[in-house]
Every structure is written in structure tokens, then in C-alpha cells.
PDB file of C-alpha atoms in Angstrom:
ATOM      1  CA  UNK A  10     129.456  69.261  75.203  1.00  0.00           C
ATOM      2  CA  UNK A  11     129.437  73.038  75.338  1.00  0.00           C
ATOM      3  CA  UNK A  12     126.594  73.192  72.779  1.00  0.00           C
ATOM      4  CA  UNK A  13     124.521  70.635  74.706  1.00  0.00           C
ATOM      5  CA  UNK A  14     125.068  72.600  77.922  1.00  0.00           C
ATOM      6  CA  UNK A  15     123.982  75.845  76.241  1.00  0.00           C
ATOM      7  CA  UNK A  16     120.895  74.182  74.757  1.00  0.00           C
ATOM      8  CA  UNK A  17     119.925  72.776  78.165  1.00  0.00           C
ATOM      9  CA  UNK A  18     120.500  76.145  79.837  1.00  0.00           C
ATOM     10  CA  UNK A  19     118.430  77.884  77.154  1.00  0.00           C
ATOM     11  CA  UNK A  20     115.622  75.349  77.567  1.00  0.00           C
ATOM     12  CA  UNK A  21     115.593  75.778  81.357  1.00  0.00           C
ATOM     13  CA  UNK A  22     115.666  79.551  80.978  1.00  0.00           C
ATOM     14  CA  UNK A  23     112.712  79.490  78.601  1.00  0.00           C
ATOM     15  CA  UNK A  24     110.845  77.137  80.908  1.00  0.00           C
ATOM     16  CA  UNK A  25     111.416  79.472  83.862  1.00  0.00           C
ATOM     17  CA  UNK A  26     110.373  82.506  81.813  1.00  0.00           C
ATOM     18  CA  UNK A  27     107.218  80.726  80.706  1.00  0.00           C
ATOM     19  CA  UNK A  28     106.242  79.980  84.302  1.00  0.00           C
ATOM     20  CA  UNK A  29     106.815  83.625  85.245  1.00  0.00           C
ATOM     21  CA  UNK A  30     104.616  84.766  82.358  1.00  0.00           C
ATOM     22  CA  UNK A  31     101.968  82.213  83.333  1.00  0.00           C
ATOM     23  CA  UNK A  32     101.950  83.515  86.921  1.00  0.00           C
ATOM     24  CA  UNK A  33     101.570  87.098  85.745  1.00  0.00           C
ATOM     25  CA  UNK A  34      97.981  86.377  84.905  1.00  0.00           C
ATOM     26  CA  UNK A  35      95.289  88.436  83.355  1.00  0.00           C
ATOM     27  CA  UNK A  36      93.027  90.695  85.415  1.00  0.00           C
ATOM     28  CA  UNK A  37      90.124  89.972  83.042  1.00  0.00           C
ATOM     29  CA  UNK A  38      90.317  86.189  83.447  1.00  0.00           C
ATOM     30  CA  UNK A  39      86.817  84.990  84.427  1.00  0.00           C
ATOM     31  CA  UNK A  40      88.454  82.546  86.866  1.00  0.00           C
ATOM     32  CA  UNK A  41      90.376  85.337  88.604  1.00  0.00           C
ATOM     33  CA  UNK A  42      88.982  86.380  91.998  1.00  0.00           C
ATOM     34  CA  UNK A  43      86.773  89.463  92.260  1.00  0.00           C
ATOM     35  CA  UNK A  44      87.390  89.925  95.960  1.00  0.00           C
ATOM     36  CA  UNK A  45      90.002  89.341  98.613  1.00  0.00           C
ATOM     37  CA  UNK A  46      89.487  86.345 100.881  1.00  0.00           C
ATOM     38  CA  UNK A  47      87.395  87.285 103.922  1.00  0.00           C
ATOM     39  CA  UNK A  48      89.627  88.179 106.837  1.00  0.00           C
ATOM     40  CA  UNK A  49      89.607  90.932 109.401  1.00  0.00           C
ATOM     41  CA  UNK A  50      87.645  94.151 109.534  1.00  0.00           C
ATOM     42  CA  UNK A  51      88.102  95.232 105.906  1.00  0.00           C
ATOM     43  CA  UNK A  52      86.479  93.492 102.937  1.00  0.00           C
ATOM     44  CA  UNK A  53      87.539  94.527  99.441  1.00  0.00           C
ATOM     45  CA  UNK A  54      85.895  93.439  96.203  1.00  0.00           C
ATOM     46  CA  UNK A  55      85.908  94.783  92.659  1.00  0.00           C
ATOM     47  CA  UNK A  56      83.754  94.747  89.578  1.00  0.00           C
ATOM     48  CA  UNK A  57      84.864  93.193  86.284  1.00  0.00           C
ATOM     49  CA  UNK A  58      88.268  94.706  85.426  1.00  0.00           C
ATOM     50  CA  UNK A  59      87.468  94.319  81.701  1.00  0.00           C
ATOM     51  CA  UNK A  60      85.138  97.293  82.225  1.00  0.00           C
ATOM     52  CA  UNK A  61      87.750  99.435  83.979  1.00  0.00           C
ATOM     53  CA  UNK A  62      88.820 102.589  82.135  1.00  0.00           C
ATOM     54  CA  UNK A  63      92.421 101.396  82.256  1.00  0.00           C
ATOM     55  CA  UNK A  64      91.560  98.585  79.847  1.00  0.00           C
ATOM     56  CA  UNK A  65      88.724 100.113  77.824  1.00  0.00           C
ATOM     57  CA  UNK A  66      90.755 103.227  76.986  1.00  0.00           C
ATOM     58  CA  UNK A  67      94.164 101.602  76.717  1.00  0.00           C
ATOM     59  CA  UNK A  68      96.490 101.992  73.781  1.00  0.00           C
ATOM     60  CA  UNK A  69      97.550  98.376  74.412  1.00  0.00           C
ATOM     61  CA  UNK A  70      94.789  96.271  75.977  1.00  0.00           C
ATOM     62  CA  UNK A  71      96.966  93.159  76.035  1.00  0.00           C
ATOM     63  CA  UNK A  72      99.607  94.816  78.219  1.00  0.00           C
ATOM     64  CA  UNK A  73      97.044  96.682  80.334  1.00  0.00           C
ATOM     65  CA  UNK A  74      95.303  93.489  81.441  1.00  0.00           C
ATOM     66  CA  UNK A  75      98.497  91.595  82.335  1.00  0.00           C
ATOM     67  CA  UNK A  76      99.424  90.976  85.930  1.00  0.00           C
ATOM     68  CA  UNK A  77      97.533  91.083  89.191  1.00  0.00           C
ATOM     69  CA  UNK A  78      97.573  94.834  89.744  1.00  0.00           C
ATOM     70  CA  UNK A  79      93.891  94.953  90.740  1.00  0.00           C
ATOM     71  CA  UNK A  80      94.469  92.432  93.503  1.00  0.00           C
ATOM     72  CA  UNK A  81      97.649  94.257  94.580  1.00  0.00           C
ATOM     73  CA  UNK A  82      95.721  97.519  94.953  1.00  0.00           C
ATOM     74  CA  UNK A  83      92.918  95.748  96.843  1.00  0.00           C
ATOM     75  CA  UNK A  84      95.441  94.185  99.239  1.00  0.00           C
ATOM     76  CA  UNK A  85      97.105  97.548  99.758  1.00  0.00           C
ATOM     77  CA  UNK A  86      93.754  99.204 100.430  1.00  0.00           C
ATOM     78  CA  UNK A  87      92.864  96.571 103.036  1.00  0.00           C
ATOM     79  CA  UNK A  88      96.275  96.763 104.725  1.00  0.00           C
ATOM     80  CA  UNK A  89      96.152 100.546 105.021  1.00  0.00           C
ATOM     81  CA  UNK A  90      92.456 100.739 106.004  1.00  0.00           C
ATOM     82  CA  UNK A  91      92.898  98.272 108.875  1.00  0.00           C
ATOM     83  CA  UNK A  92      95.379 100.720 110.415  1.00  0.00           C
ATOM     84  CA  UNK A  93      92.739 103.469 110.464  1.00  0.00           C
ATOM     85  CA  UNK A  94      89.685 101.637 111.770  1.00  0.00           C
ATOM     86  CA  UNK A  95      88.799 101.676 115.455  1.00  0.00           C
ATOM     87  CA  UNK A  96      88.356  98.260 117.021  1.00  0.00           C
ATOM     88  CA  UNK A  97      84.952  96.758 116.237  1.00  0.00           C
ATOM     89  CA  UNK A  98      84.278  98.742 113.063  1.00  0.00           C
ATOM     90  CA  UNK A  99      83.971  97.121 109.648  1.00  0.00           C
ATOM     91  CA  UNK A 100      84.698  98.584 106.216  1.00  0.00           C
ATOM     92  CA  UNK A 101      83.346  97.113 102.980  1.00  0.00           C
ATOM     93  CA  UNK A 102      84.823  98.540  99.770  1.00  0.00           C
ATOM     94  CA  UNK A 103      83.934  97.769  96.165  1.00  0.00           C
ATOM     95  CA  UNK A 104      86.314  99.134  93.539  1.00  0.00           C
ATOM     96  CA  UNK A 105      84.237 100.041  90.478  1.00  0.00           C
ATOM     97  CA  UNK A 106      86.851 101.597  88.192  1.00  0.00           C
ATOM     98  CA  UNK A 107      90.610 102.048  87.939  1.00  0.00           C
ATOM     99  CA  UNK A 108      92.619 104.158  85.549  1.00  0.00           C
ATOM    100  CA  UNK A 109      96.303 103.780  86.371  1.00  0.00           C
ATOM    101  CA  UNK A 110      98.708 106.657  85.886  1.00  0.00           C
ATOM    102  CA  UNK A 111     100.219 106.714  82.431  1.00  0.00           C
ATOM    103  CA  UNK A 112      99.158 105.320  79.097  1.00  0.00           C
ATOM    104  CA  UNK A 113     100.473 103.073  76.360  1.00  0.00           C
ATOM    105  CA  UNK A 114     101.451 105.177  73.345  1.00  0.00           C
ATOM    106  CA  UNK A 115     101.874 102.732  70.450  1.00  0.00           C
ATOM    107  CA  UNK A 116     102.468 105.587  67.990  1.00  0.00           C
ATOM    108  CA  UNK A 117     105.925 106.048  69.543  1.00  0.00           C
ATOM    109  CA  UNK A 118     107.061 102.921  67.679  1.00  0.00           C
ATOM    110  CA  UNK A 119     107.359  99.182  68.107  1.00  0.00           C
ATOM    111  CA  UNK A 120     109.898  99.479  70.922  1.00  0.00           C
ATOM    112  CA  UNK A 121     107.439 101.451  73.071  1.00  0.00           C
ATOM    113  CA  UNK A 122     104.268  99.434  72.424  1.00  0.00           C
ATOM    114  CA  UNK A 123     104.503  97.659  75.775  1.00  0.00           C
ATOM    115  CA  UNK A 124     105.825 100.631  77.761  1.00  0.00           C
ATOM    116  CA  UNK A 125     103.449 102.656  79.922  1.00  0.00           C
ATOM    117  CA  UNK A 126     104.363 106.310  79.457  1.00  0.00           C
ATOM    118  CA  UNK A 127     103.680 108.361  82.590  1.00  0.00           C
ATOM    119  CA  UNK A 128     102.894 111.983  81.835  1.00  0.00           C
ATOM    120  CA  UNK A 129     100.826 114.573  83.676  1.00  0.00           C
ATOM    121  CA  UNK A 130      97.992 114.257  81.146  1.00  0.00           C
ATOM    122  CA  UNK A 131      97.370 110.661  82.309  1.00  0.00           C
ATOM    123  CA  UNK A 132      96.533 111.001  86.038  1.00  0.00           C
ATOM    124  CA  UNK A 133      95.542 108.018  88.184  1.00  0.00           C
ATOM    125  CA  UNK A 134      91.850 107.572  88.990  1.00  0.00           C
ATOM    126  CA  UNK A 135      89.994 105.128  91.206  1.00  0.00           C
ATOM    127  CA  UNK A 136      86.247 104.933  91.749  1.00  0.00           C
ATOM    128  CA  UNK A 137      84.836 102.996  94.673  1.00  0.00           C
ATOM    129  CA  UNK A 138      81.825 102.469  96.912  1.00  0.00           C
ATOM    130  CA  UNK A 139      82.202 101.924 100.646  1.00  0.00           C
ATOM    131  CA  UNK A 140      80.214 101.215 103.786  1.00  0.00           C
ATOM    132  CA  UNK A 141      81.596 101.757 107.272  1.00  0.00           C
ATOM    133  CA  UNK A 142      79.633  99.970 109.984  1.00  0.00           C
ATOM    134  CA  UNK A 143      79.889  99.143 113.648  1.00  0.00           C
ATOM    135  CA  UNK A 144      80.149  95.766 115.312  1.00  0.00           C
ATOM    136  CA  UNK A 145      76.348  95.592 115.602  1.00  0.00           C
ATOM    137  CA  UNK A 146      75.838  96.380 111.901  1.00  0.00           C
ATOM    138  CA  UNK A 147      74.894 100.043 112.343  1.00  0.00           C
ATOM    139  CA  UNK A 148      76.002 101.976 109.260  1.00  0.00           C
ATOM    140  CA  UNK A 149      78.146 104.974 110.221  1.00  0.00           C
ATOM    141  CA  UNK A 150      78.896 106.205 106.720  1.00  0.00           C
ATOM    142  CA  UNK A 151      78.692 105.073 103.135  1.00  0.00           C
ATOM    143  CA  UNK A 152      79.039 106.502  99.693  1.00  0.00           C
ATOM    144  CA  UNK A 153      80.730 106.545  96.332  1.00  0.00           C
ATOM    145  CA  UNK A 154      84.057 108.272  95.839  1.00  0.00           C
ATOM    146  CA  UNK A 155      86.017 109.295  92.756  1.00  0.00           C
ATOM    147  CA  UNK A 156      89.678 109.552  93.637  1.00  0.00           C
ATOM    148  CA  UNK A 157      92.062 111.420  91.385  1.00  0.00           C
ATOM    149  CA  UNK A 158      95.274 113.403  91.686  1.00  0.00           C
ATOM    150  CA  UNK A 159      95.822 115.814  88.819  1.00  0.00           C
ATOM    151  CA  UNK A 160      99.104 116.923  90.414  1.00  0.00           C
ATOM    152  CA  UNK A 161     100.476 113.385  90.856  1.00  0.00           C
ATOM    153  CA  UNK A 162     103.737 114.073  88.987  1.00  0.00           C
ATOM    154  CA  UNK A 163     104.748 116.764  91.473  1.00  0.00           C
ATOM    155  CA  UNK A 164     104.092 114.700  94.580  1.00  0.00           C
ATOM    156  CA  UNK A 165     107.373 114.332  96.446  1.00  0.00           C
ATOM    157  CA  UNK A 166     106.413 111.031  98.114  1.00  0.00           C
ATOM    158  CA  UNK A 167     106.347 109.219  94.765  1.00  0.00           C
ATOM    159  CA  UNK A 168     109.711 110.561  93.591  1.00  0.00           C
ATOM    160  CA  UNK A 169     112.357 107.854  93.592  1.00  0.00           C
ATOM    161  CA  UNK A 170     109.890 105.022  94.122  1.00  0.00           C
ATOM    162  CA  UNK A 171     110.071 102.121  91.687  1.00  0.00           C
ATOM    163  CA  UNK A 172     106.655 100.693  92.624  1.00  0.00           C
ATOM    164  CA  UNK A 173     104.612 100.618  89.388  1.00  0.00           C
ATOM    165  CA  UNK A 174     101.450 101.300  91.452  1.00  0.00           C
ATOM    166  CA  UNK A 175     102.898 104.146  93.543  1.00  0.00           C
ATOM    167  CA  UNK A 176     100.511 106.794  92.200  1.00  0.00           C
ATOM    168  CA  UNK A 177      97.424 104.660  92.760  1.00  0.00           C
ATOM    169  CA  UNK A 178      98.572 103.707  96.260  1.00  0.00           C
ATOM    170  CA  UNK A 179      99.029 107.382  97.038  1.00  0.00           C
ATOM    171  CA  UNK A 180      95.401 107.978  95.975  1.00  0.00           C
ATOM    172  CA  UNK A 181      94.287 105.267  98.388  1.00  0.00           C
ATOM    173  CA  UNK A 182      96.365 106.744 101.229  1.00  0.00           C
ATOM    174  CA  UNK A 183      94.964 110.235 100.623  1.00  0.00           C
ATOM    175  CA  UNK A 184      91.377 108.952 100.560  1.00  0.00           C
ATOM    176  CA  UNK A 185      91.794 106.943 103.753  1.00  0.00           C
ATOM    177  CA  UNK A 186      93.397 109.927 105.525  1.00  0.00           C
ATOM    178  CA  UNK A 187      90.487 112.206 104.555  1.00  0.00           C
ATOM    179  CA  UNK A 188      87.667 109.720 105.042  1.00  0.00           C
ATOM    180  CA  UNK A 189      88.804 107.895 108.182  1.00  0.00           C
ATOM    181  CA  UNK A 190      90.701 109.656 110.914  1.00  0.00           C
ATOM    182  CA  UNK A 191      93.143 107.453 112.818  1.00  0.00           C
ATOM    183  CA  UNK A 192      91.786 106.074 116.080  1.00  0.00           C
ATOM    184  CA  UNK A 193      93.215 107.791 119.132  1.00  0.00           C
ATOM    185  CA  UNK A 194      95.366 105.513 121.257  1.00  0.00           C
TER     186      UNK A 194
END
């Protein structure tokens, strides 16, 4: 009885783990979205993540493409940008490249092959294009930006955070603060 119970528990555990792995996804999947669903004043899209520096220059491409980190960053960008836009303005952003902080260092041994090592020589970088327009379609500003923070390891706001995208989110916050001043209430 005890053996049958353990076997059933093991089977259910493996089944649950498999569904978690299946949900993790792959940012390079051709069926994966390349934009957030249209809603509100901020539209965010991205180019093919397979061409992002984070994957092309990765020490472990398989690990680098796992998850939905591109979509998470796009959602964060939209959420934070909405807070900065005056009523009636529209922001369209296309993310063209992402290089997350850290790197896979497979030469450290088999136990570290799937561990992203965060060191100051691997700063986060995001490249994007944007267009800010008014309600009538008049373009107020547009351009391409290369976001990077070479001093990301010394930034106090990221200390103690367990968010795996904390450095990239900080880049987004810094860009939005510089590019778009908060509307006055």
C-alpha cells in the first residue's frame, strides 16, 4: 500500500512538473505572440526574440529562450508607461533587442550550466523604437533608444529584490523617467 501510494504521488508530481515546464514556454516559438493585446494608450510589440542578443550570444541558448520574459518585460513597460502619459496621448513601442543582465557560464561545470551568473561585465541592454502621438495622430516625438546601465550592480533599488528581471525593469523605469515627464495633476 505504501509503495502504491508513493508511486501515485510520484506520478502526480511528475505530471504537475511537466505542466509547469510546458507553461514556461519558449520565447522563440513561432506561435508565441509578438505583441501585447491592444488595450489602452500604450502598444508594445517586439521583433523575433531568436535574433535578440540574449539568445544569439548566450552560453546556453536552451535556457536563455525558456519562459515568457519578453512578454513580462513588455507588460511591465506598458504598465509603467501608462502612468506617465497625459490623457489622450498614445505610445507605440517596438522592442528590437534585449540582453538581460548576466550570462550563462557553462565552463563553471555541469552544475552551473543552467544558472545565469550576474556580474558587472554582463550589463542589461534593451533597444527599442517608439512613437508618441496625440489623440488626433500628430506625432510629438519618436526615435530609437539603446538603454543600458553599466553600473547596474551598484544600484540600491535592485538590492534585495528577487525578481529575475529587476535590472531590465530598472532600465525601463529610467528610460520612461527621462523620456516622458509625469503629467501634472
